Amino acid sequence: MTSATTTAYQLCNSCAVAVAYGDMTALNTESTAQVLAFMADHGYLTQADDIDPPGYWLCECCGIDQLGAGRTFTHD
């Protein structure tokens, strides 16, 4: 029997919009290149869930520390 594993990525709301819709207008210009590289490296991702981790957490797309809500994305 084969086990399927799903990798989940925690993204801030600005990166979530960029990944889901290709809309880069909410991004800081300093992080645009990193977001584009993340999108190229990870391919098509699907939004999985809204998250609100306690305390600070790191957006896996732009690499900026976050406080508050975000979104989880996975591969199909």
Coordinates of C-alpha atoms in Angstrom, one line a residue:
M1 CA 0.0 0.0 0.0
T2 CA 1.3 3.5 -0.9
S3 CA 1.0 6.4 1.5
A4 CA 0.4 9.8 0.0
T5 CA 1.9 12.8 1.9
T6 CA 0.7 16.3 1.5
T7 CA 3.0 19.2 2.0
A8 CA 1.3 22.3 3.3
Y9 CA 2.8 25.8 3.0
Q10 CA 1.8 28.7 5.3
L11 CA 1.4 31.9 3.4
C12 CA 0.6 35.5 4.5
N13 CA -2.5 37.0 3.0
S14 CA -0.6 39.1 0.5
C15 CA 1.3 36.1 -0.9
A16 CA -1.9 34.0 -0.9
V17 CA -3.5 36.5 -3.3
A18 CA -0.3 36.4 -5.5
V19 CA -0.2 32.6 -5.5
A20 CA -3.9 32.1 -6.0
Y21 CA -4.6 34.8 -8.6
G22 CA -1.3 36.1 -9.8
D23 CA -2.1 39.5 -8.4
M24 CA 1.2 41.1 -7.2
T25 CA -0.2 44.5 -6.3
A26 CA -0.3 43.8 -2.5
L27 CA 3.3 42.8 -2.3
N28 CA 6.2 44.9 -1.1
T29 CA 8.5 45.5 -4.0
E30 CA 11.4 44.0 -2.0
S31 CA 9.7 40.7 -1.8
T32 CA 8.3 40.4 -5.3
A33 CA 11.4 38.5 -6.6
Q34 CA 11.2 36.0 -3.7
V35 CA 7.5 35.4 -4.3
L36 CA 8.0 34.8 -8.0
A37 CA 10.8 32.3 -7.2
F38 CA 8.6 30.5 -4.7
M39 CA 5.8 30.3 -7.3
A40 CA 8.2 29.0 -10.0
D41 CA 9.7 26.4 -7.6
H42 CA 6.5 25.0 -6.2
G43 CA 4.2 25.1 -9.2
Y44 CA 0.4 25.1 -9.0
L45 CA -0.8 25.2 -5.4
T46 CA -4.4 24.9 -4.0
Q47 CA -5.7 26.9 -1.1
A48 CA -6.4 24.4 1.7
D49 CA -7.4 26.4 4.8
D50 CA -7.4 29.7 6.6
I51 CA -5.0 29.8 9.5
D52 CA -4.4 32.0 12.6
P53 CA -1.3 30.6 14.3
P54 CA -0.5 31.9 17.8
G55 CA 2.3 34.5 17.9
Y56 CA 4.7 35.3 15.1
W57 CA 5.1 32.9 12.2
L58 CA 7.2 32.9 9.0
C59 CA 5.5 33.2 5.6
E60 CA 7.1 30.4 3.5
C61 CA 6.6 32.4 0.3
C62 CA 8.0 35.9 1.0
G63 CA 10.0 35.0 4.1
I64 CA 8.6 37.9 6.2
D65 CA 7.6 37.4 9.8
Q66 CA 3.8 37.6 10.2
L67 CA 1.4 38.1 13.1
G68 CA -2.2 37.2 12.6
A69 CA -4.1 35.3 10.0
G70 CA -2.8 33.7 6.8
R71 CA -3.6 30.8 4.5
T72 CA -2.4 27.3 4.0
F73 CA -1.7 26.0 0.4
T74 CA -1.0 22.5 -0.7
H75 CA -0.2 20.6 -3.9
D76 CA -3.2 18.8 -5.4

